[in-house]
Amino acid sequence: MNDTAAAGKTLVTLQFLGMGVVWGASFLFMKIALDGVSFGQIAWSRLVLGGLTLGLIVLVTRPRIAGGPVLPRERVVWLHFIVIAISGCVVPHLLFAWAEQYVSSSLASIYNAVTPIMTAVMATLAFRVERLGRGQAVGVLVGILGVLVIIAPWRYAALTGDLWGQLACLGAAVCYGFTFSYTRKHLSGRPIAGATFAFLNIGIGGVIMLLLTPVLAWQPVSLSWPIVLSLLTLGALGTGLAYIWNINVLRAWGPTNASTVTYVTPVVGVVLGVLVLAETFSWHEPVGALLVLVGILLTQKRIRLSPRRRGAVPQPATPAEPAPAVRG
């Protein structure tokens, strides 16, 4: 292996680690930012700053597929991007930021890891772009059981802020599952460069946020350096540059290996929440998280159930489509 190839592999590895750390730390940054800005201002900052960052990258690199245009020209493609900007950016970013007023950043990061389970459900039931095998169906059920254990409904005699916060996190994961399945059905096969794809997704979300400024972001703020740095990291890195890193890792390692960031982000989120914010856990939260992880492994066919009966004729295996990288 020559020095150039080795340096390229090292760079991809560093981008993967950076992606996992930045996305995992996004829940910590949201919690810090809530000390001086509203949840709406957090979501607004993420998408506007992320859109500007990706826009500059596209403007400089001018990425094309097979000599085609930098930006798509079909009106229907732009309509599809508006849908995924709302379902995959605007709504879940608002939900997570709102939820962290009531739940810990660690718990929010665990709920974010439910995304692959929600993607499998949406892809099968809502969009019918894939069929679940027996092991994958078991994985969905195990993941749902894990979510119920995390919520711990036996702890609530009434609807509390903590419970609503958990349901908001779960709603954000459902939004991501819808978005990934919708993207697979309507946009994945189109010749759009990865950087352009990320820019249109985040950039349109940023435009929507700008239109909603009087409602979401026109309130007083109390800024400090930790809050400013948190917002810049959430926007320029977590909702901007990290998407380019994800594309590079996807092209170098393939979708299966790139999707292992699913396992990195909640670990980073939990560790930072415990170390930086001194957050604590009840017994049911790590137990539920472990069940969710087992469910993800089953739905992604990383672990398989044994055949139903001895001597059964094995069926040809279809390649597993891993869930996309989980975003904070």
PDB file of N, CA and C in Angstrom, residues 33 35-38 40-42 45 216-224 227-228 231:
ATOM      1  N   ALA A  33     -27.059  24.754  24.953  1.00  0.00           N
ATOM      2  CA  ALA A  33     -27.638  25.928  24.289  1.00  0.00           C
ATOM      3  C   ALA A  33     -28.960  26.346  24.902  1.00  0.00           C
ATOM      4  N   ASP A  35     -29.660  26.837  27.785  1.00  0.00           N
ATOM      5  CA  ASP A  35     -29.465  27.772  28.893  1.00  0.00           C
ATOM      6  C   ASP A  35     -29.602  29.222  28.449  1.00  0.00           C
ATOM      7  N   GLY A  36     -29.499  29.484  27.122  1.00  0.00           N
ATOM      8  CA  GLY A  36     -29.545  30.870  26.683  1.00  0.00           C
ATOM      9  C   GLY A  36     -30.456  31.157  25.509  1.00  0.00           C
ATOM     10  N   VAL A  37     -30.922  30.117  24.825  1.00  0.00           N
ATOM     11  CA  VAL A  37     -31.813  30.308  23.681  1.00  0.00           C
ATOM     12  C   VAL A  37     -32.971  29.332  23.779  1.00  0.00           C
ATOM     13  N   SER A  38     -34.014  29.578  22.991  1.00  0.00           N
ATOM     14  CA  SER A  38     -35.184  28.714  23.007  1.00  0.00           C
ATOM     15  C   SER A  38     -34.943  27.480  22.137  1.00  0.00           C
ATOM     16  N   GLY A  40     -36.737  26.559  19.688  1.00  0.00           N
ATOM     17  CA  GLY A  40     -36.930  26.946  18.294  1.00  0.00           C
ATOM     18  C   GLY A  40     -35.699  27.611  17.716  1.00  0.00           C
ATOM     19  N   GLN A  41     -35.008  28.406  18.520  1.00  0.00           N
ATOM     20  CA  GLN A  41     -33.785  29.060  18.054  1.00  0.00           C
ATOM     21  C   GLN A  41     -32.664  28.056  17.831  1.00  0.00           C
ATOM     22  N   ILE A  42     -32.643  26.982  18.613  1.00  0.00           N
ATOM     23  CA  ILE A  42     -31.644  25.932  18.396  1.00  0.00           C
ATOM     24  C   ILE A  42     -31.871  25.270  17.037  1.00  0.00           C
ATOM     25  N   SER A  45     -31.010  27.701  14.218  1.00  0.00           N
ATOM     26  CA  SER A  45     -29.569  27.873  14.030  1.00  0.00           C
ATOM     27  C   SER A  45     -28.946  26.675  13.334  1.00  0.00           C
ATOM     28  N   LEU A 216     -40.427  31.221  15.442  1.00  0.00           N
ATOM     29  CA  LEU A 216     -39.497  30.347  16.147  1.00  0.00           C
ATOM     30  C   LEU A 216     -38.287  31.054  16.749  1.00  0.00           C
ATOM     31  N   ALA A 217     -37.819  32.109  16.131  1.00  0.00           N
ATOM     32  CA  ALA A 217     -36.502  32.635  16.521  1.00  0.00           C
ATOM     33  C   ALA A 217     -36.502  34.095  16.937  1.00  0.00           C
ATOM     34  N   TRP A 218     -37.655  34.743  16.964  1.00  0.00           N
ATOM     35  CA  TRP A 218     -37.688  36.172  17.261  1.00  0.00           C
ATOM     36  C   TRP A 218     -37.945  36.384  18.743  1.00  0.00           C
ATOM     37  N   GLN A 219     -37.067  35.848  19.573  1.00  0.00           N
ATOM     38  CA  GLN A 219     -37.179  36.031  21.015  1.00  0.00           C
ATOM     39  C   GLN A 219     -35.831  36.483  21.563  1.00  0.00           C
ATOM     40  N   PRO A 220     -35.823  37.076  22.750  1.00  0.00           N
ATOM     41  CA  PRO A 220     -34.545  37.485  23.356  1.00  0.00           C
ATOM     42  C   PRO A 220     -33.645  36.273  23.596  1.00  0.00           C
ATOM     43  N   VAL A 221     -32.344  36.518  23.555  1.00  0.00           N
ATOM     44  CA  VAL A 221     -31.371  35.456  23.804  1.00  0.00           C
ATOM     45  C   VAL A 221     -30.395  35.923  24.872  1.00  0.00           C
ATOM     46  N   SER A 222     -29.781  34.964  25.529  1.00  0.00           N
ATOM     47  CA  SER A 222     -28.732  35.254  26.511  1.00  0.00           C
ATOM     48  C   SER A 222     -27.528  34.410  26.122  1.00  0.00           C
ATOM     49  N   LEU A 223     -26.595  35.034  25.409  1.00  0.00           N
ATOM     50  CA  LEU A 223     -25.499  34.281  24.810  1.00  0.00           C
ATOM     51  C   LEU A 223     -24.249  34.312  25.694  1.00  0.00           C
ATOM     52  N   SER A 224     -23.572  33.192  25.699  1.00  0.00           N
ATOM     53  CA  SER A 224     -22.248  33.067  26.310  1.00  0.00           C
ATOM     54  C   SER A 224     -21.395  32.266  25.335  1.00  0.00           C
ATOM     55  N   ILE A 227     -22.563  28.686  24.771  1.00  0.00           N
ATOM     56  CA  ILE A 227     -23.797  28.608  23.988  1.00  0.00           C
ATOM     57  C   ILE A 227     -23.503  28.896  22.516  1.00  0.00           C
ATOM     58  N   VAL A 228     -22.711  29.922  22.243  1.00  0.00           N
ATOM     59  CA  VAL A 228     -22.366  30.261  20.856  1.00  0.00           C
ATOM     60  C   VAL A 228     -21.618  29.115  20.199  1.00  0.00           C
ATOM     61  N   LEU A 231     -23.970  26.216  19.372  1.00  0.00           N
ATOM     62  CA  LEU A 231     -24.803  26.467  18.199  1.00  0.00           C
ATOM     63  C   LEU A 231     -23.988  26.355  16.906  1.00  0.00           C
TER      64      LEU A 231
END
